[in-house]
DNA sequence: CTGAATCCCCAACGATACTG
DNA sequence: CAGTATCGTTGGGGATTCAG
């Protein structure tokens, strides 16, 4: 097997990491979560959940992402079957990125997570401040 | 401020990273997701969702985690107000770790995510294999 | 039992420059 | 416009050791 992205391939290696908390072989859990944990994956999926978008448009939409990271992120999502790339052989090239059905189903959860984050932002911030005050 | 874990403190620094995809100031989103993306946070929350547990028990339950990482993980979760530590001044020391109400509300989403992961494990694996076959 | 401190590695990420 | 190549940084995480 060729090392597409070293770290990701590694993910397929370790079949340990279970918590047997009802999630025996939690390996797939961590596996997916690693993708969610990526700095940009969630942002990209969130954006593609609104509309199919071209590379350049995504680059502008996802504030702060570099060209390289957008490429890498999309590749990863595509590899996992979450994003579909439609390449039109025009000049200049056109690529339409959209969520697959699987990607759409994940979007629901990611959206819920994002909503949770916004709803609890204040609470978390307060907790952190409090914690930092108490300790050093 | 004391550097608990350098990276985590940094999370508080960058107030950029928004996608304006309906999530303006997606900073809190990434902020939370960084925690979810941690290798062990989810496993710990999942486990604590089942029962209050002591450090040593958690260490055994979350397969593969090191002592250091469990400490760091719990500190992070505690700082964010997701986990509550109850210290009993016994000998030897006893510490009860449990989810706070906030932690419990997150547990719901995390559980959903874990379920999603298990349900789509096959599909994702297949997608990866297919992708790797097509490309090199 | 709980946990802090040290050392070290490497995968993720970023900046930049180049190509079809 | 979309994508690749290269290189440097860095912080998450593991192993180990020491301490209360």
PDB file of N, CA and C in Angstrom, chain A residues 32-112:
ATOM      1  N   UNK A  32     -12.786   7.761  12.692  1.00  0.00           N
ATOM      2  CA  UNK A  32     -13.633   8.821  12.145  1.00  0.00           C
ATOM      3  C   UNK A  32     -13.348  10.135  12.853  1.00  0.00           C
ATOM      4  N   UNK A  33     -13.224  10.035  14.156  1.00  0.00           N
ATOM      5  CA  UNK A  33     -13.000  11.245  14.927  1.00  0.00           C
ATOM      6  C   UNK A  33     -11.709  11.940  14.538  1.00  0.00           C
ATOM      7  N   UNK A  34     -10.742  11.159  14.103  1.00  0.00           N
ATOM      8  CA  UNK A  34      -9.510  11.780  13.661  1.00  0.00           C
ATOM      9  C   UNK A  34      -9.796  12.713  12.500  1.00  0.00           C
ATOM     10  N   UNK A  35     -10.692  12.295  11.666  1.00  0.00           N
ATOM     11  CA  UNK A  35     -11.053  13.141  10.535  1.00  0.00           C
ATOM     12  C   UNK A  35     -11.782  14.391  11.020  1.00  0.00           C
ATOM     13  N   UNK A  36     -12.711  14.194  11.916  1.00  0.00           N
ATOM     14  CA  UNK A  36     -13.437  15.325  12.476  1.00  0.00           C
ATOM     15  C   UNK A  36     -12.472  16.259  13.201  1.00  0.00           C
ATOM     16  N   UNK A  37     -11.461  15.667  13.794  1.00  0.00           N
ATOM     17  CA  UNK A  37     -10.520  16.462  14.561  1.00  0.00           C
ATOM     18  C   UNK A  37      -9.594  17.292  13.704  1.00  0.00           C
ATOM     19  N   UNK A  38      -9.509  16.954  12.431  1.00  0.00           N
ATOM     20  CA  UNK A  38      -8.686  17.756  11.540  1.00  0.00           C
ATOM     21  C   UNK A  38      -9.079  19.217  11.637  1.00  0.00           C
ATOM     22  N   UNK A  39      -8.115  20.031  11.493  1.00  0.00           N
ATOM     23  CA  UNK A  39      -8.365  21.460  11.665  1.00  0.00           C
ATOM     24  C   UNK A  39      -9.399  22.001  10.697  1.00  0.00           C
ATOM     25  N   UNK A  40      -9.469  21.455   9.500  1.00  0.00           N
ATOM     26  CA  UNK A  40     -10.313  22.074   8.481  1.00  0.00           C
ATOM     27  C   UNK A  40     -11.475  21.236   7.978  1.00  0.00           C
ATOM     28  N   UNK A  41     -11.430  19.941   8.218  1.00  0.00           N
ATOM     29  CA  UNK A  41     -12.458  19.055   7.677  1.00  0.00           C
ATOM     30  C   UNK A  41     -13.868  19.528   8.009  1.00  0.00           C
ATOM     31  N   UNK A  42     -14.074  19.835   9.260  1.00  0.00           N
ATOM     32  CA  UNK A  42     -15.404  20.234   9.699  1.00  0.00           C
ATOM     33  C   UNK A  42     -15.853  21.509   9.003  1.00  0.00           C
ATOM     34  N   UNK A  43     -14.948  22.442   8.904  1.00  0.00           N
ATOM     35  CA  UNK A  43     -15.288  23.703   8.243  1.00  0.00           C
ATOM     36  C   UNK A  43     -15.672  23.471   6.788  1.00  0.00           C
ATOM     37  N   UNK A  44     -14.929  22.593   6.149  1.00  0.00           N
ATOM     38  CA  UNK A  44     -15.202  22.302   4.749  1.00  0.00           C
ATOM     39  C   UNK A  44     -16.568  21.624   4.586  1.00  0.00           C
ATOM     40  N   UNK A  45     -16.812  20.634   5.421  1.00  0.00           N
ATOM     41  CA  UNK A  45     -18.085  19.919   5.337  1.00  0.00           C
ATOM     42  C   UNK A  45     -19.248  20.866   5.629  1.00  0.00           C
ATOM     43  N   UNK A  46     -19.051  21.701   6.631  1.00  0.00           N
ATOM     44  CA  UNK A  46     -20.086  22.668   6.989  1.00  0.00           C
ATOM     45  C   UNK A  46     -20.407  23.550   5.789  1.00  0.00           C
ATOM     46  N   UNK A  47     -19.382  23.986   5.124  1.00  0.00           N
ATOM     47  CA  UNK A  47     -19.562  24.866   3.970  1.00  0.00           C
ATOM     48  C   UNK A  47     -20.214  24.117   2.810  1.00  0.00           C
ATOM     49  N   UNK A  48     -19.721  22.926   2.547  1.00  0.00           N
ATOM     50  CA  UNK A  48     -20.270  22.142   1.430  1.00  0.00           C
ATOM     51  C   UNK A  48     -21.694  21.688   1.735  1.00  0.00           C
ATOM     52  N   UNK A  49     -22.053  21.763   2.977  1.00  0.00           N
ATOM     53  CA  UNK A  49     -23.424  21.419   3.341  1.00  0.00           C
ATOM     54  C   UNK A  49     -24.403  22.471   2.847  1.00  0.00           C
ATOM     55  N   UNK A  50     -23.877  23.644   2.574  1.00  0.00           N
ATOM     56  CA  UNK A  50     -24.741  24.722   2.107  1.00  0.00           C
ATOM     57  C   UNK A  50     -24.862  24.710   0.601  1.00  0.00           C
ATOM     58  N   UNK A  51     -23.815  24.396  -0.059  1.00  0.00           N
ATOM     59  CA  UNK A  51     -23.832  24.412  -1.515  1.00  0.00           C
ATOM     60  C   UNK A  51     -22.630  23.675  -2.080  1.00  0.00           C
ATOM     61  N   UNK A  52     -22.816  23.165  -3.269  1.00  0.00           N
ATOM     62  CA  UNK A  52     -21.693  22.614  -4.015  1.00  0.00           C
ATOM     63  C   UNK A  52     -20.782  23.787  -4.336  1.00  0.00           C
ATOM     64  N   UNK A  53     -19.490  23.561  -4.225  1.00  0.00           N
ATOM     65  CA  UNK A  53     -18.614  24.692  -4.446  1.00  0.00           C
ATOM     66  C   UNK A  53     -17.311  24.314  -5.129  1.00  0.00           C
ATOM     67  N   UNK A  54     -16.786  25.264  -5.858  1.00  0.00           N
ATOM     68  CA  UNK A  54     -15.526  25.056  -6.548  1.00  0.00           C
ATOM     69  C   UNK A  54     -14.373  25.309  -5.590  1.00  0.00           C
ATOM     70  N   UNK A  55     -13.234  24.814  -5.991  1.00  0.00           N
ATOM     71  CA  UNK A  55     -12.044  24.923  -5.145  1.00  0.00           C
ATOM     72  C   UNK A  55     -11.778  26.353  -4.699  1.00  0.00           C
ATOM     73  N   UNK A  56     -11.709  27.224  -5.660  1.00  0.00           N
ATOM     74  CA  UNK A  56     -11.369  28.615  -5.363  1.00  0.00           C
ATOM     75  C   UNK A  56     -12.381  29.263  -4.431  1.00  0.00           C
ATOM     76  N   UNK A  57     -13.655  28.931  -4.660  1.00  0.00           N
ATOM     77  CA  UNK A  57     -14.715  29.497  -3.837  1.00  0.00           C
ATOM     78  C   UNK A  57     -14.576  29.012  -2.390  1.00  0.00           C
ATOM     79  N   UNK A  58     -14.268  27.734  -2.250  1.00  0.00           N
ATOM     80  CA  UNK A  58     -14.072  27.174  -0.916  1.00  0.00           C
ATOM     81  C   UNK A  58     -12.901  27.858  -0.226  1.00  0.00           C
ATOM     82  N   UNK A  59     -11.869  28.057  -1.001  1.00  0.00           N
ATOM     83  CA  UNK A  59     -10.666  28.687  -0.463  1.00  0.00           C
ATOM     84  C   UNK A  59     -11.004  30.054   0.125  1.00  0.00           C
ATOM     85  N   UNK A  60     -11.893  30.760  -0.547  1.00  0.00           N
ATOM     86  CA  UNK A  60     -12.291  32.070  -0.049  1.00  0.00           C
ATOM     87  C   UNK A  60     -13.245  31.935   1.123  1.00  0.00           C
ATOM     88  N   UNK A  61     -14.108  30.939   1.044  1.00  0.00           N
ATOM     89  CA  UNK A  61     -15.156  30.790   2.067  1.00  0.00           C
ATOM     90  C   UNK A  61     -14.587  30.358   3.418  1.00  0.00           C
ATOM     91  N   UNK A  62     -13.691  29.397   3.375  1.00  0.00           N
ATOM     92  CA  UNK A  62     -13.119  28.898   4.625  1.00  0.00           C
ATOM     93  C   UNK A  62     -11.954  29.788   5.013  1.00  0.00           C
ATOM     94  N   UNK A  63     -12.257  30.744   5.812  1.00  0.00           N
ATOM     95  CA  UNK A  63     -11.297  31.779   6.161  1.00  0.00           C
ATOM     96  C   UNK A  63     -10.072  31.250   6.899  1.00  0.00           C
ATOM     97  N   UNK A  64      -8.915  31.528   6.340  1.00  0.00           N
ATOM     98  CA  UNK A  64      -7.686  31.174   7.010  1.00  0.00           C
ATOM     99  C   UNK A  64      -7.026  29.924   6.456  1.00  0.00           C
ATOM    100  N   UNK A  65      -7.743  29.154   5.666  1.00  0.00           N
ATOM    101  CA  UNK A  65      -7.164  27.921   5.138  1.00  0.00           C
ATOM    102  C   UNK A  65      -6.221  28.238   3.990  1.00  0.00           C
ATOM    103  N   UNK A  66      -5.172  27.454   3.893  1.00  0.00           N
ATOM    104  CA  UNK A  66      -4.224  27.654   2.800  1.00  0.00           C
ATOM    105  C   UNK A  66      -4.614  26.742   1.642  1.00  0.00           C
ATOM    106  N   UNK A  67      -4.087  27.071   0.494  1.00  0.00           N
ATOM    107  CA  UNK A  67      -4.400  26.276  -0.687  1.00  0.00           C
ATOM    108  C   UNK A  67      -4.032  24.818  -0.449  1.00  0.00           C
ATOM    109  N   UNK A  68      -2.843  24.654   0.060  1.00  0.00           N
ATOM    110  CA  UNK A  68      -2.370  23.297   0.323  1.00  0.00           C
ATOM    111  C   UNK A  68      -3.300  22.536   1.249  1.00  0.00           C
ATOM    112  N   UNK A  69      -3.686  23.163   2.344  1.00  0.00           N
ATOM    113  CA  UNK A  69      -4.508  22.456   3.313  1.00  0.00           C
ATOM    114  C   UNK A  69      -5.900  22.162   2.769  1.00  0.00           C
ATOM    115  N   UNK A  70      -6.407  23.026   1.914  1.00  0.00           N
ATOM    116  CA  UNK A  70      -7.711  22.745   1.320  1.00  0.00           C
ATOM    117  C   UNK A  70      -7.604  21.503   0.433  1.00  0.00           C
ATOM    118  N   UNK A  71      -6.540  21.446  -0.332  1.00  0.00           N
ATOM    119  CA  UNK A  71      -6.321  20.276  -1.171  1.00  0.00           C
ATOM    120  C   UNK A  71      -6.242  19.011  -0.323  1.00  0.00           C
ATOM    121  N   UNK A  72      -5.393  19.057   0.659  1.00  0.00           N
ATOM    122  CA  UNK A  72      -5.199  17.891   1.527  1.00  0.00           C
ATOM    123  C   UNK A  72      -6.515  17.491   2.200  1.00  0.00           C
ATOM    124  N   UNK A  73      -7.217  18.473   2.704  1.00  0.00           N
ATOM    125  CA  UNK A  73      -8.474  18.207   3.398  1.00  0.00           C
ATOM    126  C   UNK A  73      -9.499  17.565   2.460  1.00  0.00           C
ATOM    127  N   UNK A  74      -9.641  18.143   1.292  1.00  0.00           N
ATOM    128  CA  UNK A  74     -10.603  17.603   0.331  1.00  0.00           C
ATOM    129  C   UNK A  74     -10.219  16.186  -0.081  1.00  0.00           C
ATOM    130  N   UNK A  75      -8.942  15.952  -0.262  1.00  0.00           N
ATOM    131  CA  UNK A  75      -8.481  14.613  -0.621  1.00  0.00           C
ATOM    132  C   UNK A  75      -8.906  13.605   0.449  1.00  0.00           C
ATOM    133  N   UNK A  76      -8.684  13.987   1.670  1.00  0.00           N
ATOM    134  CA  UNK A  76      -9.042  13.099   2.777  1.00  0.00           C
ATOM    135  C   UNK A  76     -10.525  12.812   2.815  1.00  0.00           C
ATOM    136  N   UNK A  77     -11.305  13.844   2.667  1.00  0.00           N
ATOM    137  CA  UNK A  77     -12.752  13.687   2.700  1.00  0.00           C
ATOM    138  C   UNK A  77     -13.220  12.858   1.514  1.00  0.00           C
ATOM    139  N   UNK A  78     -12.565  13.061   0.396  1.00  0.00           N
ATOM    140  CA  UNK A  78     -12.934  12.314  -0.802  1.00  0.00           C
ATOM    141  C   UNK A  78     -12.582  10.836  -0.611  1.00  0.00           C
ATOM    142  N   UNK A  79     -11.425  10.615  -0.064  1.00  0.00           N
ATOM    143  CA  UNK A  79     -10.981   9.238   0.156  1.00  0.00           C
ATOM    144  C   UNK A  79     -11.948   8.489   1.069  1.00  0.00           C
ATOM    145  N   UNK A  80     -12.484   9.171   2.024  1.00  0.00           N
ATOM    146  CA  UNK A  80     -13.414   8.548   2.959  1.00  0.00           C
ATOM    147  C   UNK A  80     -14.830   8.469   2.400  1.00  0.00           C
ATOM    148  N   UNK A  81     -15.000   8.989   1.201  1.00  0.00           N
ATOM    149  CA  UNK A  81     -16.322   8.924   0.582  1.00  0.00           C
ATOM    150  C   UNK A  81     -17.299   9.935   1.155  1.00  0.00           C
ATOM    151  N   UNK A  82     -16.789  11.022   1.656  1.00  0.00           N
ATOM    152  CA  UNK A  82     -17.668  12.038   2.232  1.00  0.00           C
ATOM    153  C   UNK A  82     -17.895  13.187   1.269  1.00  0.00           C
ATOM    154  N   UNK A  83     -16.935  13.375   0.390  1.00  0.00           N
ATOM    155  CA  UNK A  83     -17.044  14.460  -0.590  1.00  0.00           C
ATOM    156  C   UNK A  83     -16.850  13.890  -1.985  1.00  0.00           C
ATOM    157  N   UNK A  84     -17.632  14.427  -2.907  1.00  0.00           N
ATOM    158  CA  UNK A  84     -17.534  13.982  -4.296  1.00  0.00           C
ATOM    159  C   UNK A  84     -16.937  15.087  -5.161  1.00  0.00           C
ATOM    160  N   UNK A  85     -15.966  14.738  -5.965  1.00  0.00           N
ATOM    161  CA  UNK A  85     -15.354  15.702  -6.880  1.00  0.00           C
ATOM    162  C   UNK A  85     -15.839  15.465  -8.285  1.00  0.00           C
ATOM    163  N   UNK A  86     -16.293  16.524  -8.895  1.00  0.00           N
ATOM    164  CA  UNK A  86     -16.736  16.446 -10.285  1.00  0.00           C
ATOM    165  C   UNK A  86     -15.821  17.345 -11.094  1.00  0.00           C
ATOM    166  N   UNK A  87     -15.020  16.744 -11.933  1.00  0.00           N
ATOM    167  CA  UNK A  87     -14.056  17.526 -12.704  1.00  0.00           C
ATOM    168  C   UNK A  87     -14.563  17.786 -14.110  1.00  0.00           C
ATOM    169  N   UNK A  88     -14.649  19.047 -14.470  1.00  0.00           N
ATOM    170  CA  UNK A  88     -15.059  19.418 -15.823  1.00  0.00           C
ATOM    171  C   UNK A  88     -13.831  19.820 -16.600  1.00  0.00           C
ATOM    172  N   UNK A  89     -13.682  19.209 -17.757  1.00  0.00           N
ATOM    173  CA  UNK A  89     -12.464  19.436 -18.524  1.00  0.00           C
ATOM    174  C   UNK A  89     -12.554  20.720 -19.347  1.00  0.00           C
ATOM    175  N   UNK A  90     -12.666  21.803 -18.655  1.00  0.00           N
ATOM    176  CA  UNK A  90     -12.764  23.095 -19.326  1.00  0.00           C
ATOM    177  C   UNK A  90     -11.443  23.834 -19.196  1.00  0.00           C
ATOM    178  N   UNK A  91     -11.443  25.041 -19.719  1.00  0.00           N
ATOM    179  CA  UNK A  91     -10.264  25.873 -19.587  1.00  0.00           C
ATOM    180  C   UNK A  91     -10.692  27.270 -19.183  1.00  0.00           C
ATOM    181  N   UNK A  92     -10.316  27.682 -17.998  1.00  0.00           N
ATOM    182  CA  UNK A  92      -9.537  26.943 -16.992  1.00  0.00           C
ATOM    183  C   UNK A  92     -10.344  25.828 -16.349  1.00  0.00           C
ATOM    184  N   UNK A  93      -9.660  24.913 -15.700  1.00  0.00           N
ATOM    185  CA  UNK A  93     -10.309  23.746 -15.092  1.00  0.00           C
ATOM    186  C   UNK A  93     -11.397  24.139 -14.107  1.00  0.00           C
ATOM    187  N   UNK A  94     -12.405  23.286 -14.028  1.00  0.00           N
ATOM    188  CA  UNK A  94     -13.482  23.519 -13.075  1.00  0.00           C
ATOM    189  C   UNK A  94     -13.689  22.256 -12.264  1.00  0.00           C
ATOM    190  N   UNK A  95     -13.789  22.395 -10.974  1.00  0.00           N
ATOM    191  CA  UNK A  95     -14.032  21.249 -10.112  1.00  0.00           C
ATOM    192  C   UNK A  95     -15.169  21.559  -9.158  1.00  0.00           C
ATOM    193  N   UNK A  96     -16.163  20.716  -9.168  1.00  0.00           N
ATOM    194  CA  UNK A  96     -17.295  20.900  -8.264  1.00  0.00           C
ATOM    195  C   UNK A  96     -17.167  19.955  -7.086  1.00  0.00           C
ATOM    196  N   UNK A  97     -17.098  20.505  -5.913  1.00  0.00           N
ATOM    197  CA  UNK A  97     -17.027  19.689  -4.700  1.00  0.00           C
ATOM    198  C   UNK A  97     -18.379  19.681  -4.015  1.00  0.00           C
ATOM    199  N   UNK A  98     -18.840  18.496  -3.689  1.00  0.00           N
ATOM    200  CA  UNK A  98     -20.133  18.396  -3.013  1.00  0.00           C
ATOM    201  C   UNK A  98     -20.113  17.248  -2.031  1.00  0.00           C
ATOM    202  N   UNK A  99     -21.058  17.244  -1.137  1.00  0.00           N
ATOM    203  CA  UNK A  99     -21.136  16.158  -0.167  1.00  0.00           C
ATOM    204  C   UNK A  99     -21.796  14.941  -0.803  1.00  0.00           C
ATOM    205  N   UNK A 100     -21.295  13.774  -0.443  1.00  0.00           N
ATOM    206  CA  UNK A 100     -21.945  12.540  -0.859  1.00  0.00           C
ATOM    207  C   UNK A 100     -23.071  12.290   0.140  1.00  0.00           C
ATOM    208  N   UNK A 101     -23.908  11.302  -0.111  1.00  0.00           N
ATOM    209  CA  UNK A 101     -24.944  10.969   0.876  1.00  0.00           C
ATOM    210  C   UNK A 101     -24.328  10.688   2.242  1.00  0.00           C
ATOM    211  N   UNK A 102     -23.233   9.965   2.249  1.00  0.00           N
ATOM    212  CA  UNK A 102     -22.561   9.702   3.520  1.00  0.00           C
ATOM    213  C   UNK A 102     -22.129  11.010   4.171  1.00  0.00           C
ATOM    214  N   UNK A 103     -21.553  11.878   3.371  1.00  0.00           N
ATOM    215  CA  UNK A 103     -21.128  13.164   3.882  1.00  0.00           C
ATOM    216  C   UNK A 103     -22.293  13.956   4.445  1.00  0.00           C
ATOM    217  N   UNK A 104     -23.415  13.858   3.763  1.00  0.00           N
ATOM    218  CA  UNK A 104     -24.610  14.560   4.218  1.00  0.00           C
ATOM    219  C   UNK A 104     -25.076  14.044   5.570  1.00  0.00           C
ATOM    220  N   UNK A 105     -24.984  12.739   5.737  1.00  0.00           N
ATOM    221  CA  UNK A 105     -25.433  12.176   7.016  1.00  0.00           C
ATOM    222  C   UNK A 105     -24.514  12.614   8.150  1.00  0.00           C
ATOM    223  N   UNK A 106     -23.241  12.788   7.815  1.00  0.00           N
ATOM    224  CA  UNK A 106     -22.311  13.267   8.834  1.00  0.00           C
ATOM    225  C   UNK A 106     -22.543  14.747   9.120  1.00  0.00           C
ATOM    226  N   UNK A 107     -22.937  15.444   8.092  1.00  0.00           N
ATOM    227  CA  UNK A 107     -23.194  16.886   8.231  1.00  0.00           C
ATOM    228  C   UNK A 107     -24.159  17.160   9.368  1.00  0.00           C
ATOM    229  N   UNK A 108     -25.170  16.319   9.466  1.00  0.00           N
ATOM    230  CA  UNK A 108     -26.157  16.478  10.530  1.00  0.00           C
ATOM    231  C   UNK A 108     -25.497  16.507  11.905  1.00  0.00           C
ATOM    232  N   UNK A 109     -24.621  15.541  12.124  1.00  0.00           N
ATOM    233  CA  UNK A 109     -23.964  15.462  13.419  1.00  0.00           C
ATOM    234  C   UNK A 109     -23.011  16.625  13.639  1.00  0.00           C
ATOM    235  N   UNK A 110     -22.292  16.946  12.594  1.00  0.00           N
ATOM    236  CA  UNK A 110     -21.323  18.034  12.686  1.00  0.00           C
ATOM    237  C   UNK A 110     -22.033  19.350  12.969  1.00  0.00           C
ATOM    238  N   UNK A 111     -23.165  19.511  12.344  1.00  0.00           N
ATOM    239  CA  UNK A 111     -23.956  20.716  12.580  1.00  0.00           C
ATOM    240  C   UNK A 111     -24.405  20.765  14.030  1.00  0.00           C
ATOM    241  N   UNK A 112     -24.844  19.624  14.524  1.00  0.00           N
ATOM    242  CA  UNK A 112     -25.270  19.550  15.919  1.00  0.00           C
ATOM    243  C   UNK A 112     -24.111  19.909  16.845  1.00  0.00           C
TER     244      UNK A 112
END
